[in-house]
Short mmCIF file of C-alpha atoms and ligand atoms in Angstrom, two decimals:
data_model
loop_
_atom_site.label_atom_id
_atom_site.label_comp_id
_atom_site.label_asym_id
_atom_site.label_seq_id
_atom_site.Cartn_x
_atom_site.Cartn_y
_atom_site.Cartn_z
CA MET A 15 70.28 -78.31 -50.42
CA THR A 16 69.16 -75.49 -52.78
CA ASP A 17 70.38 -74.65 -56.23
CA GLN A 18 69.61 -70.89 -56.27
CA ALA A 19 70.21 -70.74 -60.01
CA LYS A 20 67.29 -73.01 -60.86
CA THR A 21 63.61 -72.22 -60.49
CA ALA A 22 60.40 -73.51 -62.02
CA THR A 23 57.79 -70.93 -62.96
CA LEU A 24 54.14 -71.74 -62.49
CA GLU A 25 51.41 -69.59 -63.97
CA PHE A 26 47.89 -69.86 -62.68
CA GLU A 27 44.90 -67.55 -63.19
CA GLY A 28 47.08 -64.64 -64.17
CA LYS A 29 49.47 -65.06 -61.25
CA SER A 30 53.03 -66.26 -61.70
CA VAL A 31 55.19 -67.76 -59.02
CA ASP A 32 58.84 -68.81 -59.16
CA LEU A 33 59.41 -72.05 -57.29
CA PRO A 34 62.96 -72.94 -56.21
CA ILE A 35 64.46 -76.23 -57.38
CA LEU A 36 66.21 -78.18 -54.65
CA SER A 37 68.88 -80.76 -55.43
CA GLY A 38 69.82 -83.62 -53.16
CA SER A 39 73.14 -85.49 -53.21
CA THR A 40 71.67 -87.85 -55.81
CA GLY A 41 68.23 -88.63 -57.23
CA PRO A 42 65.64 -86.40 -58.87
CA ASP A 43 65.47 -82.68 -58.11
CA VAL A 44 62.42 -81.49 -56.21
CA ILE A 45 60.31 -78.39 -56.80
CA ASP A 46 59.89 -76.47 -53.55
CA ILE A 47 56.18 -75.59 -53.47
CA ARG A 48 56.05 -74.16 -49.96
CA LYS A 49 55.23 -70.70 -51.35
CA LEU A 50 52.69 -72.00 -53.89
CA TYR A 51 49.57 -71.41 -51.82
CA GLY A 52 50.68 -67.94 -50.72
CA GLY A 53 51.56 -67.01 -54.32
CA THR A 54 48.61 -68.51 -56.18
CA GLY A 55 45.94 -69.50 -53.65
CA ALA A 56 46.06 -73.07 -55.01
CA PHE A 57 47.11 -76.35 -53.39
CA THR A 58 48.71 -79.34 -55.08
CA PHE A 59 46.77 -82.62 -55.37
CA ASP A 60 48.77 -85.84 -54.98
CA PRO A 61 46.82 -88.71 -53.37
CA GLY A 62 49.21 -91.52 -52.45
CA PHE A 63 52.12 -89.03 -52.57
CA THR A 64 53.35 -90.45 -55.87
CA SER A 65 55.09 -87.16 -56.78
CA THR A 66 55.69 -85.65 -53.35
CA ALA A 67 58.90 -85.56 -51.31
CA SER A 68 57.55 -85.22 -47.77
CA CYS A 69 60.86 -84.46 -46.06
CA GLU A 70 64.61 -84.12 -46.42
CA SER A 71 66.45 -87.28 -45.35
CA GLY A 72 70.00 -88.62 -45.35
CA LEU A 73 69.25 -92.22 -44.39
CA THR A 74 68.15 -94.30 -47.34
CA TYR A 75 68.27 -93.84 -51.09
CA ILE A 76 66.34 -95.88 -53.64
CA ASP A 77 66.74 -95.75 -57.42
CA GLY A 78 63.80 -97.86 -58.48
CA ASP A 79 64.70 -97.94 -62.19
CA ALA A 80 68.22 -99.18 -61.52
CA GLY A 81 67.24 -101.50 -58.64
CA VAL A 82 69.49 -99.68 -56.15
CA LEU A 83 69.00 -99.46 -52.37
CA LEU A 84 71.59 -97.62 -50.27
CA HIS A 85 71.69 -97.05 -46.51
CA ARG A 86 73.86 -94.01 -45.74
CA GLY A 87 75.47 -94.70 -49.13
CA TYR A 88 76.21 -98.40 -48.61
CA PRO A 89 74.54 -100.85 -51.07
CA ILE A 90 72.13 -103.26 -49.39
CA ASP A 91 73.82 -106.35 -50.86
CA GLN A 92 77.16 -105.34 -49.30
CA LEU A 93 75.51 -104.74 -45.92
CA ALA A 94 73.62 -108.04 -46.12
CA SER A 95 76.71 -110.06 -47.01
CA LYS A 96 79.40 -108.29 -44.96
CA SER A 97 77.74 -106.52 -42.03
CA ASN A 98 75.36 -107.54 -39.25
CA PHE A 99 72.09 -106.08 -38.02
CA VAL A 100 73.52 -104.33 -34.95
CA GLU A 101 76.13 -102.63 -37.13
CA VAL A 102 73.41 -101.56 -39.58
CA CYS A 103 71.42 -100.14 -36.63
CA HIS A 104 74.46 -98.04 -35.71
CA LEU A 105 74.82 -96.94 -39.33
CA LEU A 106 71.19 -95.87 -39.61
CA LEU A 107 71.08 -94.14 -36.24
CA HIS A 108 74.50 -92.46 -36.26
CA GLY A 109 75.30 -92.09 -39.94
CA GLU A 110 78.53 -94.15 -40.01
CA LEU A 111 79.65 -97.73 -39.59
CA PRO A 112 81.08 -98.05 -36.07
CA THR A 113 84.74 -98.48 -35.17
CA ALA A 114 85.48 -101.60 -33.09
CA ALA A 115 85.25 -99.59 -29.85
CA GLN A 116 82.02 -97.87 -30.94
CA TYR A 117 80.55 -101.22 -31.94
CA GLU A 118 81.28 -102.80 -28.56
CA LYS A 119 79.74 -99.86 -26.72
CA PHE A 120 76.69 -99.74 -28.98
CA GLU A 121 76.05 -103.49 -28.87
CA ASN A 122 76.41 -103.45 -25.10
CA SER A 123 73.92 -100.58 -24.80
CA ILE A 124 71.38 -102.76 -26.65
CA THR A 125 72.01 -105.98 -24.75
CA VAL A 126 71.60 -104.31 -21.35
CA HIS A 127 68.13 -103.12 -22.36
CA THR A 128 66.66 -106.43 -23.58
CA MET A 129 64.55 -107.15 -20.49
CA LEU A 130 61.03 -105.91 -19.94
CA HIS A 131 59.58 -104.54 -16.70
CA SER A 132 58.04 -107.55 -14.94
CA GLN A 133 54.70 -105.71 -14.73
CA PHE A 134 54.78 -105.49 -18.52
CA ASP A 135 54.17 -109.26 -18.86
CA ARG A 136 50.66 -108.80 -17.50
CA PHE A 137 49.70 -107.04 -20.71
CA PHE A 138 50.13 -110.26 -22.67
CA GLU A 139 47.82 -112.15 -20.35
CA GLY A 140 45.06 -109.62 -21.08
CA PHE A 141 44.87 -110.76 -24.70
CA ARG A 142 42.84 -113.72 -25.95
CA ARG A 143 45.06 -116.69 -26.78
CA ASP A 144 43.94 -116.53 -30.40
CA ALA A 145 44.89 -112.85 -30.72
CA HIS A 146 46.91 -112.08 -33.84
CA PRO A 147 50.53 -111.36 -32.78
CA MET A 148 50.35 -108.01 -34.60
CA ALA A 149 47.38 -107.00 -32.41
CA ILE A 150 49.56 -107.76 -29.39
CA MET A 151 52.44 -105.78 -30.90
CA VAL A 152 50.35 -102.67 -31.54
CA GLY A 153 49.00 -102.70 -28.00
CA THR A 154 52.13 -103.57 -26.07
CA VAL A 155 54.62 -101.35 -27.89
CA GLY A 156 52.33 -98.35 -27.30
CA ALA A 157 52.25 -99.37 -23.64
CA LEU A 158 56.03 -98.96 -23.34
CA SER A 159 55.40 -95.23 -22.90
CA ALA A 160 53.70 -96.03 -19.58
CA PHE A 161 56.89 -97.70 -18.31
CA TYR A 162 59.80 -95.52 -19.36
CA HIS A 163 58.88 -92.01 -18.22
CA ASP A 164 62.55 -91.13 -17.88
CA SER A 165 63.07 -91.13 -21.66
CA LEU A 166 59.94 -89.34 -22.88
CA ASP A 167 61.28 -85.78 -23.16
CA ILE A 168 61.48 -85.54 -26.94
CA HIS A 169 63.40 -82.24 -26.76
CA ASP A 170 66.31 -83.89 -24.95
CA PRO A 171 68.66 -85.65 -27.43
CA VAL A 172 70.00 -87.94 -24.68
CA GLN A 173 66.51 -89.15 -23.80
CA ARG A 174 65.73 -89.62 -27.49
CA ASP A 175 68.80 -91.85 -27.80
CA ILE A 176 67.78 -93.91 -24.76
CA SER A 177 64.29 -94.44 -26.19
CA ALA A 178 65.79 -95.52 -29.54
CA ILE A 179 68.03 -98.08 -27.83
CA ARG A 180 65.19 -99.32 -25.63
CA LEU A 181 62.96 -99.89 -28.65
CA ILE A 182 65.62 -101.77 -30.64
CA ALA A 183 66.57 -103.85 -27.59
CA LYS A 184 63.08 -104.71 -26.34
CA MET A 185 61.37 -105.36 -29.65
CA PRO A 186 62.73 -108.96 -29.97
CA THR A 187 61.60 -109.71 -26.41
CA ILE A 188 58.11 -108.34 -27.08
CA ALA A 189 57.83 -110.09 -30.48
CA ALA A 190 58.94 -113.44 -29.03
CA ARG A 191 56.46 -113.07 -26.14
CA ALA A 192 53.65 -112.29 -28.60
CA TYR A 193 54.51 -115.58 -30.35
CA LYS A 194 54.89 -117.66 -27.20
CA TYR A 195 51.62 -116.34 -25.81
CA HIS A 196 49.89 -117.13 -29.11
CA ILE A 197 51.04 -120.78 -29.01
CA GLY A 198 50.60 -121.25 -25.26
CA GLN A 199 54.24 -121.79 -24.29
CA PRO A 200 56.07 -120.16 -21.37
CA PHE A 201 58.08 -117.01 -22.09
CA ALA A 202 61.85 -117.39 -22.51
CA SER A 203 63.95 -114.60 -21.00
CA PRO A 204 66.52 -112.81 -23.16
CA ARG A 205 70.11 -114.07 -23.01
CA ASN A 206 72.61 -111.24 -23.26
CA ASP A 207 75.53 -113.53 -24.16
CA LEU A 208 73.91 -114.31 -27.51
CA SER A 209 73.83 -112.23 -30.68
CA TYR A 210 70.75 -110.14 -31.47
CA ALA A 211 69.39 -112.71 -33.96
CA GLU A 212 70.31 -115.81 -31.95
CA ASN A 213 68.76 -114.39 -28.79
CA PHE A 214 65.54 -113.73 -30.72
CA LEU A 215 65.40 -117.23 -32.22
CA ARG A 216 66.03 -118.72 -28.79
CA MET A 217 63.25 -116.66 -27.19
CA CYS A 218 60.89 -117.88 -29.95
CA PHE A 219 61.79 -121.56 -30.11
CA ALA A 220 63.42 -122.64 -26.83
CA VAL A 221 61.28 -124.56 -24.34
CA PRO A 222 62.20 -125.14 -20.68
CA ALA A 223 62.14 -128.95 -21.13
CA GLU A 224 65.06 -129.07 -23.57
CA ASP A 225 68.40 -127.47 -24.38
CA TYR A 226 68.18 -125.19 -27.37
CA HIS A 227 70.77 -125.27 -30.13
CA VAL A 228 70.27 -123.18 -33.20
CA ASP A 229 71.98 -123.80 -36.53
CA PRO A 230 74.39 -120.90 -37.27
CA ALA A 231 72.99 -120.83 -40.84
CA LEU A 232 69.56 -119.94 -39.40
CA VAL A 233 71.07 -117.24 -37.16
CA ARG A 234 72.79 -115.75 -40.18
CA ALA A 235 69.58 -115.90 -42.22
CA MET A 236 67.60 -114.23 -39.43
CA ASP A 237 70.18 -111.48 -39.12
CA ARG A 238 70.14 -110.95 -42.89
CA ILE A 239 66.34 -110.77 -42.96
CA PHE A 240 66.53 -108.09 -40.26
CA ILE A 241 69.08 -106.15 -42.36
CA LEU A 242 66.92 -106.42 -45.50
CA HIS A 243 63.92 -104.91 -43.67
CA ALA A 244 65.76 -102.31 -41.56
CA ASP A 245 64.70 -99.21 -43.52
CA HIS A 246 63.08 -98.36 -46.84
CA GLU A 247 62.85 -94.60 -47.31
CA GLN A 248 59.48 -92.83 -46.84
CA ASN A 249 57.17 -95.87 -47.12
CA ALA A 250 53.68 -95.86 -45.57
CA SER A 251 54.63 -96.95 -42.03
CA THR A 252 57.70 -94.69 -41.89
CA SER A 253 55.61 -91.75 -43.05
CA THR A 254 53.08 -92.67 -40.35
CA VAL A 255 55.80 -92.60 -37.69
CA ARG A 256 56.99 -89.21 -38.92
CA LEU A 257 53.47 -87.78 -39.04
CA ALA A 258 52.68 -89.03 -35.53
CA GLY A 259 56.02 -87.68 -34.30
CA SER A 260 55.48 -84.28 -35.94
CA SER A 261 52.85 -83.48 -33.32
CA GLY A 262 55.32 -84.12 -30.51
CA ALA A 263 53.99 -87.58 -29.60
CA ASN A 264 56.42 -89.77 -27.65
CA PRO A 265 58.57 -92.27 -29.60
CA PHE A 266 56.89 -95.42 -28.23
CA ALA A 267 53.48 -94.14 -29.34
CA CYS A 268 54.92 -93.20 -32.76
CA ILE A 269 56.38 -96.69 -33.30
CA ALA A 270 53.04 -98.25 -32.27
CA ALA A 271 51.43 -96.12 -35.02
CA GLY A 272 54.02 -97.42 -37.50
CA ILE A 273 53.26 -101.02 -36.51
CA ALA A 274 49.53 -100.40 -37.06
CA CYS A 275 50.23 -99.12 -40.57
CA LEU A 276 52.60 -101.99 -41.38
CA TRP A 277 49.93 -104.52 -40.45
CA GLY A 278 47.93 -103.76 -43.62
CA PRO A 279 48.13 -106.37 -46.41
CA SER A 280 49.31 -103.81 -48.96
CA HIS A 281 52.38 -103.12 -46.85
CA GLY A 282 53.72 -105.73 -44.43
CA GLY A 283 51.39 -108.58 -45.27
CA ALA A 284 52.51 -109.41 -48.83
CA ASN A 285 54.97 -112.18 -47.86
CA GLU A 286 52.15 -114.07 -46.17
CA GLU A 287 50.09 -113.77 -49.36
CA ALA A 288 53.02 -114.88 -51.53
CA LEU A 289 53.37 -118.07 -49.50
CA THR A 290 49.62 -118.73 -49.70
CA MET A 291 49.82 -118.28 -53.47
CA LEU A 292 52.68 -120.80 -53.78
CA LYS A 293 50.70 -123.31 -51.70
CA GLU A 294 47.65 -122.80 -53.90
CA ILE A 295 49.69 -123.41 -57.06
CA GLY A 296 51.10 -126.51 -55.39
CA THR A 297 53.16 -128.04 -58.21
CA PRO A 298 55.19 -126.60 -61.15
CA ASP A 299 52.82 -128.12 -63.73
CA LYS A 300 50.05 -125.77 -62.48
CA ILE A 301 52.11 -122.65 -63.24
CA PRO A 302 50.85 -122.05 -66.84
CA GLU A 303 47.26 -122.13 -65.60
CA PHE A 304 48.14 -119.71 -62.79
CA ILE A 305 49.95 -117.32 -65.15
CA GLN A 306 46.90 -117.33 -67.43
CA GLY A 307 44.76 -116.42 -64.41
CA VAL A 308 47.06 -113.44 -63.72
CA LYS A 309 46.77 -112.32 -67.33
CA ASP A 310 42.99 -112.68 -67.13
CA ARG A 311 43.25 -110.42 -64.05
CA LYS A 312 41.72 -112.98 -61.73
CA PHE A 313 44.59 -112.47 -59.27
CA LYS A 314 48.04 -110.90 -58.93
CA LEU A 315 51.39 -112.63 -58.85
CA MET A 316 52.19 -111.90 -55.21
CA GLY A 317 55.81 -111.06 -54.48
CA PHE A 318 56.15 -109.42 -57.91
CA GLY A 319 56.04 -105.71 -58.72
CA HIS A 320 56.78 -102.66 -56.60
CA ARG A 321 55.68 -99.04 -56.49
CA VAL A 322 59.28 -97.83 -56.65
CA TYR A 323 61.36 -100.69 -58.10
CA LYS A 324 60.87 -101.08 -61.83
CA ASN A 325 63.79 -103.50 -61.88
CA TYR A 326 64.84 -106.48 -59.74
CA ASP A 327 64.36 -105.50 -56.07
CA PRO A 328 67.95 -105.70 -54.75
CA ARG A 329 66.62 -107.22 -51.51
CA ALA A 330 65.00 -110.07 -53.46
CA LYS A 331 68.38 -111.32 -54.73
CA VAL A 332 69.73 -111.56 -51.19
CA MET A 333 66.50 -113.14 -49.96
CA GLN A 334 66.69 -115.80 -52.66
CA GLN A 335 70.21 -116.68 -51.47
CA SER A 336 68.96 -116.88 -47.87
CA ALA A 337 66.15 -119.17 -48.98
CA TYR A 338 68.72 -121.55 -50.53
CA GLU A 339 70.82 -121.52 -47.34
CA VAL A 340 67.92 -122.02 -44.94
CA LEU A 341 66.36 -124.82 -46.97
CA ALA A 342 69.73 -126.56 -47.17
CA ALA A 343 70.29 -126.12 -43.42
CA THR A 344 66.85 -127.54 -42.64
CA GLY A 345 67.17 -130.43 -45.13
CA ARG A 346 64.41 -129.09 -47.37
CA GLU A 347 66.34 -128.54 -50.61
CA ASN A 348 63.55 -130.33 -52.46
CA ASP A 349 60.79 -128.35 -50.78
CA PRO A 350 57.96 -128.37 -53.37
CA LEU A 351 57.07 -124.73 -52.67
CA PHE A 352 60.66 -123.69 -53.41
CA GLN A 353 60.55 -125.62 -56.69
CA VAL A 354 57.30 -123.84 -57.58
CA ALA A 355 58.79 -120.45 -56.65
CA LYS A 356 61.93 -120.93 -58.74
CA GLU A 357 59.98 -122.13 -61.77
CA LEU A 358 57.37 -119.38 -61.38
CA GLU A 359 60.07 -116.72 -61.26
CA LYS A 360 61.76 -118.18 -64.36
CA VAL A 361 58.51 -118.30 -66.32
CA ALA A 362 57.42 -114.79 -65.30
CA LEU A 363 60.79 -113.22 -66.12
CA GLN A 364 60.49 -114.58 -69.68
CA ASP A 365 56.86 -113.59 -70.18
CA GLU A 366 56.04 -110.40 -72.07
CA TYR A 367 53.10 -109.63 -69.73
CA PHE A 368 55.50 -109.17 -66.82
CA THR A 369 58.55 -107.80 -68.65
CA SER A 370 56.55 -105.10 -70.47
CA ARG A 371 55.13 -103.92 -67.13
CA LYS A 372 58.54 -104.04 -65.46
CA LEU A 373 57.34 -106.56 -62.90
CA PHE A 374 60.23 -108.25 -61.09
CA PRO A 375 60.42 -110.28 -57.87
CA ASN A 376 60.33 -108.15 -54.73
CA VAL A 377 61.67 -108.97 -51.26
CA ASP A 378 58.49 -110.84 -50.37
CA PHE A 379 58.73 -113.45 -53.13
CA TYR A 380 61.19 -115.66 -51.23
CA SER A 381 60.85 -114.38 -47.65
CA GLY A 382 57.70 -116.40 -46.85
CA ILE A 383 59.36 -119.69 -47.87
CA THR A 384 62.45 -118.79 -45.85
CA LEU A 385 60.60 -117.80 -42.67
CA SER A 386 58.32 -120.80 -42.91
CA ALA A 387 61.33 -123.15 -43.21
CA MET A 388 62.80 -121.47 -40.12
CA GLY A 389 59.71 -122.52 -38.18
CA PHE A 390 57.67 -119.30 -38.10
CA PRO A 391 53.91 -119.44 -38.71
CA THR A 392 52.56 -116.96 -41.26
CA THR A 393 51.00 -114.81 -38.51
CA MET A 394 54.53 -113.96 -37.34
CA PHE A 395 55.83 -112.75 -40.71
CA THR A 396 54.66 -109.14 -40.28
CA VAL A 397 55.84 -109.15 -36.66
CA LEU A 398 59.38 -109.95 -37.86
CA PHE A 399 59.12 -107.11 -40.36
CA ALA A 400 58.06 -104.74 -37.56
CA LEU A 401 60.93 -105.87 -35.35
CA ALA A 402 63.48 -105.18 -38.08
CA ARG A 403 61.88 -101.93 -39.29
CA THR A 404 61.89 -100.44 -35.78
CA VAL A 405 65.43 -99.15 -36.27
CA GLY A 406 64.44 -97.45 -39.53
CA TRP A 407 61.36 -95.91 -37.95
CA ILE A 408 63.23 -94.60 -34.92
CA ALA A 409 66.21 -93.37 -36.98
CA GLN A 410 63.80 -91.44 -39.24
CA TRP A 411 62.01 -90.08 -36.16
CA GLN A 412 65.37 -89.01 -34.68
CA GLU A 413 66.31 -87.30 -37.93
CA MET A 414 63.01 -85.42 -37.96
CA MET A 415 63.31 -84.35 -34.33
CA ALA A 416 66.79 -82.93 -34.96
CA ASP A 417 65.65 -81.01 -38.06
CA PRO A 418 65.11 -77.31 -37.19
CA SER A 419 62.68 -76.89 -40.11
CA GLN A 420 60.41 -79.65 -38.76
CA LYS A 421 56.72 -78.67 -38.54
CA ILE A 422 53.58 -80.53 -37.61
CA GLY A 423 52.40 -82.49 -40.66
CA ARG A 424 49.14 -80.98 -41.86
CA PRO A 425 48.10 -81.83 -45.43
CA ARG A 426 45.24 -79.93 -47.08
CA GLN A 427 42.49 -81.31 -49.29
CA LEU A 428 40.33 -80.87 -52.38
CA TYR A 429 36.94 -80.34 -50.75
CA THR A 430 34.01 -81.91 -52.63
CA GLY A 431 31.32 -81.83 -49.90
CA PRO A 432 28.31 -79.47 -49.62
CA THR A 433 28.95 -75.74 -49.50
CA GLU A 434 27.61 -73.66 -46.59
CA ARG A 435 23.89 -74.09 -45.87
CA ASP A 436 21.52 -73.26 -43.01
CA TYR A 437 20.45 -75.67 -40.30
CA LEU A 438 16.75 -76.69 -40.57
CA PRO A 439 14.69 -77.88 -37.58
CA ILE A 440 13.76 -81.58 -37.92
CA ASP A 441 10.07 -80.90 -38.79
CA GLN A 442 11.12 -78.78 -41.80
CA ARG A 443 13.43 -81.39 -43.41
CA GLY A 444 11.97 -82.96 -46.58
N1 CMC B 511 50.87 -109.29 -60.72
C1 CMC B 511 50.27 -109.04 -61.90
N2 CMC B 511 50.17 -107.82 -62.44
C2 CMC B 511 50.68 -106.80 -61.76
C3 CMC B 511 51.33 -106.99 -60.52
C4 CMC B 511 51.41 -108.30 -60.01
N3 CMC B 511 52.04 -108.54 -58.85
N4 CMC B 511 51.76 -105.79 -60.06
C5 CMC B 511 51.38 -104.89 -60.96
N5 CMC B 511 50.74 -105.49 -62.01
C6 CMC B 511 50.25 -104.86 -63.24
C7 CMC B 511 49.00 -104.04 -62.98
O1 CMC B 511 47.84 -104.81 -63.15
C8 CMC B 511 49.16 -102.97 -64.03
O2 CMC B 511 48.82 -103.52 -65.28
P1 CMC B 511 48.02 -102.62 -66.37
O3 CMC B 511 48.90 -101.43 -66.65
O4 CMC B 511 47.84 -103.52 -67.54
O5 CMC B 511 46.72 -102.23 -65.72
C9 CMC B 511 50.67 -102.71 -64.09
O6 CMC B 511 51.27 -103.94 -63.65
C10 CMC B 511 51.13 -101.58 -63.18
O7 CMC B 511 50.67 -101.86 -61.88
P2 CMC B 511 50.34 -100.76 -60.78
O8 CMC B 511 49.24 -101.29 -59.92
O9 CMC B 511 50.16 -99.42 -61.41
O10 CMC B 511 51.69 -100.73 -59.97
P3 CMC B 511 51.87 -100.09 -58.55
O11 CMC B 511 53.21 -99.51 -58.56
O12 CMC B 511 50.75 -99.19 -58.17
O13 CMC B 511 51.78 -101.37 -57.60
C11 CMC B 511 52.33 -103.07 -56.07
C12 CMC B 511 52.85 -101.87 -56.87
C13 CMC B 511 53.47 -103.57 -55.15
C14 CMC B 511 51.15 -102.65 -55.18
C15 CMC B 511 51.91 -104.18 -57.06
O14 CMC B 511 52.98 -104.51 -57.90
C16 CMC B 511 51.40 -105.43 -56.34
O15 CMC B 511 50.25 -105.46 -55.92
N6 CMC B 511 52.26 -106.49 -56.20
C17 CMC B 511 51.88 -107.69 -55.51
C18 CMC B 511 51.94 -107.46 -54.00
C19 CMC B 511 53.35 -107.46 -53.46
O16 CMC B 511 54.15 -108.34 -53.76
N7 CMC B 511 53.65 -106.46 -52.61
C20 CMC B 511 54.96 -106.37 -51.95
C21 CMC B 511 55.69 -105.10 -52.25
S1 CMC B 511 57.38 -105.20 -51.66
C22 CMC B 511 57.25 -104.92 -49.95
C23 CMC B 511 57.67 -103.52 -49.55
O17 CMC B 511 58.66 -102.97 -50.07
O18 CMC B 511 56.99 -102.94 -48.65
#
């Protein structure tokens, strides 16, 4: 959207260029610098993209100062309390909450795609048993492109839709297999009569020797965790998916690239570190000593602070509620780690060191405790994030593919290496 009336004028080395100001439906205006290089011969410099809008998007809006997260306009707390993950997938992919008929059709399209090609299972056997489940995810999701040739034409919107559905449907099956392989148990096949979250929990925790019954409170918590991680604007892994997709790469390869990026501890791995931190603190009486260590910059308070949120992360409030519910359902209300977490949050929110820096709990502060109580080992935490984020990645990829102004992503640089020089034969080099 352009506001023709507004421009920003930039003067540089005697040249002046008028840069249009673009306004979105909400949020800060952006200065359109596409003509900057042509007009001035200069690039912009923004490592980490802290001031750069890389694309136009209608999916997710974050106001970090106000602690707001909206998907297609709907606040995350409303979606987490009133909706379900499949409905949120429809919302992200198609722009609207589904009618009852649309929901039935959409849910059915996912459930009929939950199985994997039987040849696909051989990939798992190729990994060492001690392979990290994320290593298995990166490899196997990329391998999907070798199995579904009929949905690889990225210029065909119907094939793009089929790939999106396949990814959302098969990701729980792949993630559960990565886990089962890791712990040496037989794979459990998907059950299409179960909900998305219940089917996933069953594939992770059912064993052939026993019937499997899952507490509805855990199913609800799993579904809510998927909703909370479904999309988060142009974060590192989403930007990776878009960049990979901008070259015309197939969607399975693009999602594998997103998973690789998510694996990094600065992105998907923080909930694992938050749980480790709580275990290291151990008991509430050790909190003052820990806080002093943070102030002395020996370590960070993991699960606190965010690049965008300078207020309470709206996902953290919902996650805290889920932690209460899961611990109650699993009879762990007095879990010592939960006591430490609650006390630590209370202390930090009253401490000037944290309040002056606008450091609030983020989604990862309570998610590790919750997932651990549900029975997941820490190595699976990032896998669950990848499973849930797949819909966001593929919806953003779809949006990019349908955008007529889409170009291959090709940033420039500030070159600081040697200038041109002549090659010297080896016997003349000093
Ligand atoms: N504990 C202690 N001090 C902190 C923390 C923390 N968790 N986070 C930031 N600070 C301090 C930092 O030292 C700096 O202080 P000073 O100005 O005195 O040097 C100030 O706060 C500003 O920090 P910053 O590094 O400029 O902030 P940032 O926006 O670059 O970093 C962050 C954001 C998420 C990387 C950081 O807050 C952090 O490392 N948090 C802990 C890890 C974590 O929980 N990550 C999960 C993010 S949520 C998951 C997601 O959405 O993907």
